[in-house]
Tab-separated table of C-alpha atoms and ligand atoms in Angstrom:
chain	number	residue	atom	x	y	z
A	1	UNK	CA	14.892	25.320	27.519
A	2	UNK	CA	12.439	23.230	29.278
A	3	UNK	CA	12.197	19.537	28.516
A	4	UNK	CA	10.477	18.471	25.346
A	5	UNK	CA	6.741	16.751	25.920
A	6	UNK	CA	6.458	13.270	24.220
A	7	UNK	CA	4.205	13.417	21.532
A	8	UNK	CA	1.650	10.985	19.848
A	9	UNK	CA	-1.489	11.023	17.290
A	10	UNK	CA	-4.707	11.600	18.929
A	11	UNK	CA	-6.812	10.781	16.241
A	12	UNK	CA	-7.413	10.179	12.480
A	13	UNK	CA	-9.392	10.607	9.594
A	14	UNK	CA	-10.114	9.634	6.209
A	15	UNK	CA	-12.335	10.881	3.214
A	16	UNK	CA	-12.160	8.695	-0.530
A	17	UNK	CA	-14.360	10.552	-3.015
A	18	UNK	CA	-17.180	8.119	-4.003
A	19	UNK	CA	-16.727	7.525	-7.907
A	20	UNK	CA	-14.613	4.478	-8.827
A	21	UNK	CA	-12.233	5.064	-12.249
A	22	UNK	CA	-10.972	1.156	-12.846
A	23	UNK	CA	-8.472	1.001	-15.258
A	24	UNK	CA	-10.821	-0.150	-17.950
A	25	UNK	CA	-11.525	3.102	-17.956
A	26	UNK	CA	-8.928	4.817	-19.670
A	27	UNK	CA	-8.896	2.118	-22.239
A	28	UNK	CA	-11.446	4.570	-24.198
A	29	UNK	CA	-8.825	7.493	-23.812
A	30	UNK	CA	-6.204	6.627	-24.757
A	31	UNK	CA	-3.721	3.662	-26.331
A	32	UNK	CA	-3.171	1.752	-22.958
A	33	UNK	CA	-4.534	-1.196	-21.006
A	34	UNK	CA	-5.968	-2.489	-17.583
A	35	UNK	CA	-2.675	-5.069	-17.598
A	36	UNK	CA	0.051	-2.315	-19.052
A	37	UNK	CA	-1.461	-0.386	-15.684
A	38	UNK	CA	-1.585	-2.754	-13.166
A	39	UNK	CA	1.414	-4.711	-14.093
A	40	UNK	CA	3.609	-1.386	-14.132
A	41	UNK	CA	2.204	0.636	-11.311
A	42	UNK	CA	-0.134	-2.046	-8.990
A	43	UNK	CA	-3.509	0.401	-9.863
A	44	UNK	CA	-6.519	-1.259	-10.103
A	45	UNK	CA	-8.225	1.600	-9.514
A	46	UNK	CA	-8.631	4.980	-8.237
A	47	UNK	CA	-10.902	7.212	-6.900
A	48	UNK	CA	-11.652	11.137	-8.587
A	49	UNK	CA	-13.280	13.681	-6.662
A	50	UNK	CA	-16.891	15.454	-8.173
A	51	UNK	CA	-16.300	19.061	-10.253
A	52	UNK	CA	-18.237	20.615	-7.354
A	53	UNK	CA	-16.196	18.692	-4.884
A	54	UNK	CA	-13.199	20.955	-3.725
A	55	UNK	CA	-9.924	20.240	-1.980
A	56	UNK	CA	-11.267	21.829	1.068
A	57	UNK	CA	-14.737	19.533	1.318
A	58	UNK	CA	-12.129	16.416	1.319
A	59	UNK	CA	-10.115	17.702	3.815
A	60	UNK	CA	-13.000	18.999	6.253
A	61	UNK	CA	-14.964	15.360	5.822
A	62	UNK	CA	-11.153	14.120	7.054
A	63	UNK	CA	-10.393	16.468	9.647
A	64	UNK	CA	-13.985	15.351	11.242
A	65	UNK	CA	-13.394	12.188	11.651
A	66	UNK	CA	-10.177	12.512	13.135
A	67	UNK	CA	-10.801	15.456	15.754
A	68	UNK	CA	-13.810	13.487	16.950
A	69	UNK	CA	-11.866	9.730	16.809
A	70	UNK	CA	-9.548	11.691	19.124
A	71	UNK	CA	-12.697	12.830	21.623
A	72	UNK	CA	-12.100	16.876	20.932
A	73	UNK	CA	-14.093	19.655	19.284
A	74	UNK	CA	-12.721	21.993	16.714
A	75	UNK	CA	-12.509	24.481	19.124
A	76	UNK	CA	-9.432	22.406	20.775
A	77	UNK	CA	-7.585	23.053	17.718
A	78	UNK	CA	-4.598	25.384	17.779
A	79	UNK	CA	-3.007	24.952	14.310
A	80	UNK	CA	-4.200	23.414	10.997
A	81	UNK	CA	-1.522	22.470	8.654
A	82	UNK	CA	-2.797	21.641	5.531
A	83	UNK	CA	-0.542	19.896	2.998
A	84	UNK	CA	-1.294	20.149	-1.029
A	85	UNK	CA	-0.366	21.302	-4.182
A	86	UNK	CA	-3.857	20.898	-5.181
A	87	UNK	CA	-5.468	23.973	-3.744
A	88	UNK	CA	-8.566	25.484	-3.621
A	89	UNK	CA	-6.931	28.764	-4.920
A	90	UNK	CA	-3.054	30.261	-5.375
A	91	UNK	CA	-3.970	31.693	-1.821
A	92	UNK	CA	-5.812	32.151	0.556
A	93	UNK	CA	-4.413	28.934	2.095
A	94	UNK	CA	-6.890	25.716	1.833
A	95	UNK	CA	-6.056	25.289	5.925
A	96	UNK	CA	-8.392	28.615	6.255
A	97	UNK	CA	-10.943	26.937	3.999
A	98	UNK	CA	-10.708	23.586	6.011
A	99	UNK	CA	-11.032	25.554	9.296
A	100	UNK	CA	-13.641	27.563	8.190
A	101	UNK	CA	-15.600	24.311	7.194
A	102	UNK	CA	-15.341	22.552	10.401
A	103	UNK	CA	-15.494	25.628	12.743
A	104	UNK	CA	-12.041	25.445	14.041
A	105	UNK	CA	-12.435	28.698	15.374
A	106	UNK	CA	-9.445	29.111	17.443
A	107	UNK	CA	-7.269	27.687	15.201
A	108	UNK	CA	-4.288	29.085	13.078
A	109	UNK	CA	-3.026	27.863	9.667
A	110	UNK	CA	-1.203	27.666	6.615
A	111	UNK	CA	-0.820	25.383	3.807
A	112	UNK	CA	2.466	23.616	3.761
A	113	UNK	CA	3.625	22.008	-0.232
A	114	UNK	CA	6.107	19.814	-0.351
A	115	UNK	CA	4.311	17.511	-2.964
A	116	UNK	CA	3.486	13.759	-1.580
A	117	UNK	CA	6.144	14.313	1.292
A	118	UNK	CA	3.633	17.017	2.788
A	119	UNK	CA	2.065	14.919	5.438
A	120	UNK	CA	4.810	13.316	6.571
A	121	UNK	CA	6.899	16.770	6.624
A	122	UNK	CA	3.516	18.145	7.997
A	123	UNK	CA	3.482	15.589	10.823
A	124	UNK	CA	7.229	16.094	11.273
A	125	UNK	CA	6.498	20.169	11.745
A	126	UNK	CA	3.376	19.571	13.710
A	127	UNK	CA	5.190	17.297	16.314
A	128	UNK	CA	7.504	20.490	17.207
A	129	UNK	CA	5.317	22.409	18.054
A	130	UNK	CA	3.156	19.904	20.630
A	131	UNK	CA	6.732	18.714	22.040
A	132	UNK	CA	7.487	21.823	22.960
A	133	UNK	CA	4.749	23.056	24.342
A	134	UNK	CA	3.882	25.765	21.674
A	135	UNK	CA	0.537	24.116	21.034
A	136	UNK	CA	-1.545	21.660	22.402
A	137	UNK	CA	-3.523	19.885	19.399
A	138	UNK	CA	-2.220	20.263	15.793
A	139	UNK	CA	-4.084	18.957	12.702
A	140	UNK	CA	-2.434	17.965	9.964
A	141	UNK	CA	-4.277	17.534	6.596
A	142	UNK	CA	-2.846	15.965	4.067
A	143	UNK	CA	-5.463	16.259	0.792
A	144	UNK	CA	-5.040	16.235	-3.159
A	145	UNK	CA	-7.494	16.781	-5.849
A	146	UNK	CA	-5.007	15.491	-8.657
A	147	UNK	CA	-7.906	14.972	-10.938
A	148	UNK	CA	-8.222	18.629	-11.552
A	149	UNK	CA	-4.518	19.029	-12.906
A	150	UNK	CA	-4.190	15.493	-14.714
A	151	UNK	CA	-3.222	15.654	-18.551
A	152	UNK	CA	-5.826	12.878	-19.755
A	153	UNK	CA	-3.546	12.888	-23.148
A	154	UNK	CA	-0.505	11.683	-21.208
A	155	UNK	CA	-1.212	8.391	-20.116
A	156	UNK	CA	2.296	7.912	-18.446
A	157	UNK	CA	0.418	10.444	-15.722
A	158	UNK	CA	-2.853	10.453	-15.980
A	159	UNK	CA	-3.108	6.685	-15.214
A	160	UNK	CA	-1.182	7.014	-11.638
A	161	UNK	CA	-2.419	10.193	-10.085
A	162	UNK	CA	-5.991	10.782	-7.574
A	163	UNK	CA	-8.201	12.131	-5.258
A	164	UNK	CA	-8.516	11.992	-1.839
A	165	UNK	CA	-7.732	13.214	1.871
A	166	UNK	CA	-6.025	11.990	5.697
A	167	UNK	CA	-6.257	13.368	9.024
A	168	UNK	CA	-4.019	13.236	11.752
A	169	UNK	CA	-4.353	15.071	15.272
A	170	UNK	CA	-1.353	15.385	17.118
A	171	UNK	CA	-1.040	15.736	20.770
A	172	UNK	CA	0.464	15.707	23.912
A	173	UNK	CA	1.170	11.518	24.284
A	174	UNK	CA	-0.265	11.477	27.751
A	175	UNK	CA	-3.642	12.438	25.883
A	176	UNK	CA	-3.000	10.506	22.691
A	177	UNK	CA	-1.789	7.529	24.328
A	178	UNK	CA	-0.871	6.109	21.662
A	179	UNK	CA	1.006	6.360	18.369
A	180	UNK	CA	3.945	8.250	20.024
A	181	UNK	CA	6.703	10.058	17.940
A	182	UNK	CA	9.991	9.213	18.216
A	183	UNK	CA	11.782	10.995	15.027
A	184	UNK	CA	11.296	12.823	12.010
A	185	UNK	CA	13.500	14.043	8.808
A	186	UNK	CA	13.356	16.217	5.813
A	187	UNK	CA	15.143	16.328	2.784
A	188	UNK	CA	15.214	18.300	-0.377
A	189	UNK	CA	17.036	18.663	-3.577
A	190	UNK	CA	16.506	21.553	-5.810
A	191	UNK	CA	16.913	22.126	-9.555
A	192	UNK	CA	14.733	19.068	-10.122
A	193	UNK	CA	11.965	20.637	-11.761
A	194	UNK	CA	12.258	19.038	-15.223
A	195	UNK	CA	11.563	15.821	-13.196
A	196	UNK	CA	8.137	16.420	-11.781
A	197	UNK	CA	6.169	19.534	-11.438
A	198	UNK	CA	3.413	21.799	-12.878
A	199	UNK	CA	5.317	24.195	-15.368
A	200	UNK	CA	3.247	27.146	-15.336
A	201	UNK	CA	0.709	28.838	-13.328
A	202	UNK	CA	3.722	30.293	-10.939
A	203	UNK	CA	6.013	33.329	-11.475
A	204	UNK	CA	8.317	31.928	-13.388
A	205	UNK	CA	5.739	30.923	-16.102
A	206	UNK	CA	2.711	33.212	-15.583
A	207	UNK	CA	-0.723	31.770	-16.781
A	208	UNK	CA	-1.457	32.357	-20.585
A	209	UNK	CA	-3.447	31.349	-23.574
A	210	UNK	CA	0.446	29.815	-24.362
A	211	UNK	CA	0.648	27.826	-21.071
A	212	UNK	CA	-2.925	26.432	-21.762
A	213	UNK	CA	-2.194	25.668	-24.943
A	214	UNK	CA	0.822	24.061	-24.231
A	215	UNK	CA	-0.551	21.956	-21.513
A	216	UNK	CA	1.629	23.521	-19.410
A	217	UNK	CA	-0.777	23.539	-16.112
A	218	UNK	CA	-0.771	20.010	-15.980
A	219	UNK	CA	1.627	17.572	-13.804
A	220	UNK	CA	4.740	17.167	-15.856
A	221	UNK	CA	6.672	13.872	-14.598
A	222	UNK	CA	9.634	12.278	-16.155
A	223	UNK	CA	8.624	8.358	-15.004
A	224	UNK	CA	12.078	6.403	-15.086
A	225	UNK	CA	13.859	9.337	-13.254
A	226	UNK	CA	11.548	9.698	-10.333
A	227	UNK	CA	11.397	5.248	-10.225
A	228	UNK	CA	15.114	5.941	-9.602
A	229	UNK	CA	15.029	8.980	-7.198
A	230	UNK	CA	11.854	7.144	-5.356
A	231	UNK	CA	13.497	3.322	-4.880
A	232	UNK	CA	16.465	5.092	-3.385
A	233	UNK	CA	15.532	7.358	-1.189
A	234	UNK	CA	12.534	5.228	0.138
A	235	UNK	CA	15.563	2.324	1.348
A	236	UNK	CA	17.289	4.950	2.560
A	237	UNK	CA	14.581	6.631	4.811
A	238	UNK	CA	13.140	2.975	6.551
A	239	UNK	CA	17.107	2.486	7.165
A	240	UNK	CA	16.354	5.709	9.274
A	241	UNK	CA	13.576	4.974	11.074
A	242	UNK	CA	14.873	2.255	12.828
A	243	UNK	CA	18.448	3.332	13.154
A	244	UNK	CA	19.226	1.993	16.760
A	245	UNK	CA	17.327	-0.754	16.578
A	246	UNK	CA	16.608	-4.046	14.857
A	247	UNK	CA	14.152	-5.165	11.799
A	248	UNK	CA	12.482	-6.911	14.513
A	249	UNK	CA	11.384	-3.931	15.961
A	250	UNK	CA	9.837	-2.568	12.558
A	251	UNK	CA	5.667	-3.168	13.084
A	252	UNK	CA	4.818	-1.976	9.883
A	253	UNK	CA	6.104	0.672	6.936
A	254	UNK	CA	3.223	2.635	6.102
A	255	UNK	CA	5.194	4.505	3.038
A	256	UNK	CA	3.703	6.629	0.515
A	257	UNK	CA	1.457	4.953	-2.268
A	258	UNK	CA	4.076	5.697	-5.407
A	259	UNK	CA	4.243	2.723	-7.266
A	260	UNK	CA	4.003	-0.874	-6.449
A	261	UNK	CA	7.035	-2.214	-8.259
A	262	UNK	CA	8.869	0.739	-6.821
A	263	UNK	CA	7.520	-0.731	-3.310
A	264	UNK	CA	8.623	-4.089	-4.044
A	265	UNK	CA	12.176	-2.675	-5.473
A	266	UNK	CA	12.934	-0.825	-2.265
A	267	UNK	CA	11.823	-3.922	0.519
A	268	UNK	CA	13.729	-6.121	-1.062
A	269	UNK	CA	17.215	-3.696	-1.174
A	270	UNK	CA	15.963	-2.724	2.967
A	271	UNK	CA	15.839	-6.909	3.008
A	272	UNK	CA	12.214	-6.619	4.754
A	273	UNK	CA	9.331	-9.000	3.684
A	274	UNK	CA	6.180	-7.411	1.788
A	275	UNK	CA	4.156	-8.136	4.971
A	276	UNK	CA	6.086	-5.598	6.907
A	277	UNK	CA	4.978	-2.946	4.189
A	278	UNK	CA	1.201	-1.770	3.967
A	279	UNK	CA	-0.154	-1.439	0.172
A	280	UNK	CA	-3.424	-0.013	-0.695
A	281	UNK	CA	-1.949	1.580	-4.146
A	282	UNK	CA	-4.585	-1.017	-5.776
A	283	UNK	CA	-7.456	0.991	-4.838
A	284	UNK	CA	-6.306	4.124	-4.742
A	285	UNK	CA	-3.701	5.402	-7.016
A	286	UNK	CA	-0.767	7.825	-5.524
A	287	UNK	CA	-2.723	10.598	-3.832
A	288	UNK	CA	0.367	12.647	-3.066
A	289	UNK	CA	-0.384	14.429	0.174
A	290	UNK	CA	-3.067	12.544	1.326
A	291	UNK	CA	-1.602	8.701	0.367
A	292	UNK	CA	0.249	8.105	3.849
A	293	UNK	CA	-2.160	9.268	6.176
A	294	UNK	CA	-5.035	7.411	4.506
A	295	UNK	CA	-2.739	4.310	4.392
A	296	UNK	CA	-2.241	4.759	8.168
A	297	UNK	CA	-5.756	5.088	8.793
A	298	UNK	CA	-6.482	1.993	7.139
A	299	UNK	CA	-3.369	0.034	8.598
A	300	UNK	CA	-4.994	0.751	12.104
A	301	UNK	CA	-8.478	-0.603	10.863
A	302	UNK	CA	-7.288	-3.449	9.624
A	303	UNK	CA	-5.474	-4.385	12.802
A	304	UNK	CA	-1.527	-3.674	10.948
A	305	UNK	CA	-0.135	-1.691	13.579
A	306	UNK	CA	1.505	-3.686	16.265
A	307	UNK	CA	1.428	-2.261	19.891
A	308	UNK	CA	5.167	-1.239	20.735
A	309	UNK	CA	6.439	-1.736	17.602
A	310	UNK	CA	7.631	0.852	15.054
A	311	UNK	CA	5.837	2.108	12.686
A	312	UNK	CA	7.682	3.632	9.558
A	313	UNK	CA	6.144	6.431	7.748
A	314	UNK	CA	8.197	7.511	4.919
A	315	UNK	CA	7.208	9.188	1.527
A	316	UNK	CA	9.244	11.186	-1.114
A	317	UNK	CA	8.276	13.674	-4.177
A	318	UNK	CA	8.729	16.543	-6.373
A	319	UNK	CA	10.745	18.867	-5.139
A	320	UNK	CA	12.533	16.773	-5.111
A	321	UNK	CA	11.462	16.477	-1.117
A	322	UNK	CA	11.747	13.467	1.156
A	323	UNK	CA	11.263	12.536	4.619
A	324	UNK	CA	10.597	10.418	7.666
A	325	UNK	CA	8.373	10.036	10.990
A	326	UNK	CA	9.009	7.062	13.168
A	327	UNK	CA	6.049	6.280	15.239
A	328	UNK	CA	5.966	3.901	18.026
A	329	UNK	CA	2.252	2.572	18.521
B	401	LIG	N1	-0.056	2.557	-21.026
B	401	LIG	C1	0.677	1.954	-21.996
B	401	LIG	N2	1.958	2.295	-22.253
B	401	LIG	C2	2.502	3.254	-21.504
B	401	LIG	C3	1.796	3.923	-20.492
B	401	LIG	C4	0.463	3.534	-20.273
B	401	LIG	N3	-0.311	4.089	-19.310
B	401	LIG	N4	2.615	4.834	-19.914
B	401	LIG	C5	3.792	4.747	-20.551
B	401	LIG	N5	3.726	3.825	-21.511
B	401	LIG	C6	4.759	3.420	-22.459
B	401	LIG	C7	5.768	4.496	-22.719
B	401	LIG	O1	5.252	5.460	-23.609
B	401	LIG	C8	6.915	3.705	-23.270
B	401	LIG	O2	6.638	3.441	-24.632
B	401	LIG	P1	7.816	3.549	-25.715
B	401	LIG	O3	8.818	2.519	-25.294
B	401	LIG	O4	7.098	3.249	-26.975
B	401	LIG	O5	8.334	4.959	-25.623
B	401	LIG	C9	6.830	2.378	-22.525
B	401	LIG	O6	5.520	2.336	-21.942
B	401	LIG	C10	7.850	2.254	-21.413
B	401	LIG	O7	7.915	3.497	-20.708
B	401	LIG	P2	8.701	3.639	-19.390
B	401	LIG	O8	8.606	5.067	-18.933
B	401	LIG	O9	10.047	3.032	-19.500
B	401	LIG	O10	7.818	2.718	-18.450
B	401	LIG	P3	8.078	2.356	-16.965
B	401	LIG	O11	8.158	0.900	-16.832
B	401	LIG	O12	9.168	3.197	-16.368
B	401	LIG	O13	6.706	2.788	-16.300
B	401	LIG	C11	5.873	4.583	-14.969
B	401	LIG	C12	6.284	4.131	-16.348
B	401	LIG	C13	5.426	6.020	-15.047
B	401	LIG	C14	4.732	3.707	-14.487
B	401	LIG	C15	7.095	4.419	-14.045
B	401	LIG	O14	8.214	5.044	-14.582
B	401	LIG	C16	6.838	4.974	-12.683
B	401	LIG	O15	6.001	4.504	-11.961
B	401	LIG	N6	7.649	5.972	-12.276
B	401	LIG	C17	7.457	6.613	-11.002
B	401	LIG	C18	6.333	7.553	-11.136
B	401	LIG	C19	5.763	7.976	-9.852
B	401	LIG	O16	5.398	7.158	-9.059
B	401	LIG	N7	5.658	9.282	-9.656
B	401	LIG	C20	5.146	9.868	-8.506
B	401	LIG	C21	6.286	10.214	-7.629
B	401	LIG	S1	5.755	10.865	-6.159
């Protein structure tokens, strides 16, 4: 085999839908409050996508931005991965949609659902395929539209989920020059379903006037089992990225958006400070899919990720899935 190419991230993007739900919000809805909210999860707010606003018009408005912040065209584009368990439909895959959008003409893709560890199992796959020489620039989308399949009568879900969409182009590191990859993971453990999924709308529960009417199409989650699960694991995978080296190497974790107290819970057993971790939960909500690449996107504008240093993406969800990519910027 020939020598692997070193890989880093060309480019990135970021769409948040434009309407604002503050917590105030579902005050009206049902028996909860702004404080119960923000003291248990860290929302302040979040942002939900327009009826007419599809999982595939987020994740175009992304991909943009991030083929053009890393200087190419669409038509450089050999593979979309798109990662969601939001849709546009059952199939065709929302990567077609995406590349359809933005004229990725070249391009091949498929949608990849590993619930919120898509992107960073997305970026994980992606990064194969560019170190080996398979492909040259590889998109990875990681988009939600968890308004659409939010039970607004369960408020210990329908206060935590949202909308929104990340970009990331990977590519050969002598084009990127910067953000190189230096590992990746990926974990699963089956026979977790009663934890956190979407009951029906699959094989094993067809769609019927029974599913609807048992609110069966909406995100099931078992809260105090997945806090568990998600403090764990999320210790265990920063541990991993900087296996080999010191805390003092660790720029930033840029983990996904799951829970503040959940975020606090797991620095504190890694023993790293709250300034080493970037947090944008407040504003956002957990966005599954897209909450890690966004977060990226805005560590880099806001001037969190240290030349050199690494840079510790981690994220964990249904599945159950988990996994790691340890950046160096
Ligand atoms: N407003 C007011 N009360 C609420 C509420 C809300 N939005 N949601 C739940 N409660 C209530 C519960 O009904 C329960 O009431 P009860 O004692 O009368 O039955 C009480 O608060 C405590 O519930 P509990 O589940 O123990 O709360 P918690 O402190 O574990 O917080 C979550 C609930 C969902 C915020 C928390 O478990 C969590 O964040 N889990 C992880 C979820 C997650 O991030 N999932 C995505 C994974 S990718």
């Amino acid at each position: 085999m020939t020598s692997l190419i070193p890989v880093g991230i060309s480019g990135m993007g970021r769409y948040v839908p434009e309407r604002r739900v503050p917590n105030a919000e579902f005050e009206s809805l049902l028996d909860t409050s702004d404080e119960w909210i923000s003291q248990r999860t860290g929302i302040h707010e979040r942002r939900y996508a327009r009826e007419d606003e599809l999982t595939s018009d987020m994740g175009a408005a992304a991909a943009r931005e991030a083929i053009a912040d890393a200087g190419l065209t669409p038509d450089d584009i050999d593979l979309i991965i798109c990662c969601t368990v939001t849709p546009d439909y059952p199939f065709p895959a929302t990567a077609c949609q995406i590349g359809h959008k933005i004229g990725a003409e070249r391009a091949g893709g498929y949608d990849l659902m590993a619930a919120c560890s898509g992107w960073v199992l997305g970026a994980f796959t992606a990064s194969q395929f560019v170190a080996t020489g398979a492909m040259r620039h590889v998109l990875v989308v990681g988009v939600e539209k968890l308004s659409s399949v939010i039970d607004f009568e369960d408020r210990t879900t329908c206060v935590i989920f949202a909308d929104g969409a990340g970009a990331t182009v990977f590519s050969p590191l002598e084009f990127a020059k910067r953000g190189e990859y230096l590992h990746g993971s990926a974990g699963m453990r089956g026979g977790t379903e009663d934890i956190l999924s979407i009951p029906a709308g699959g094989t094993r529960l067809p769609a019927s006037a029974e599913t609807v009417a048992k609110r069966q199409h909406f995100i099931h989650m078992e809260g105090r089992q997945v806090f568990r699960f998600a403090v764990n694991t999320f210790a265990d995978l920063v541990r991993k990225c900087v296996e080999g080296h010191t805390l003092d190497d660790l720029g930033l974790v840029v983990p996904h958006q799951v829970n503040m107290r959940i975020i606090e819970s797991a620095a504190s057993q890694v023993g790293i400070s709250l300034d080493q971790v970037f947090v944008n939960i407040d504003r956002y909500g957990n966005t599954s899919a897209a909450s890690v690449p966004i977060a990226l996107y805005e560590a880099r504008e806001a001037g969190r990720l240290v030349e050199g240093k690494i840079v510790s993406c981690v994220a964990f969800g249904g599945g159950l899935t988990w996994g790691h990519v340890a950046l160096r910027w």
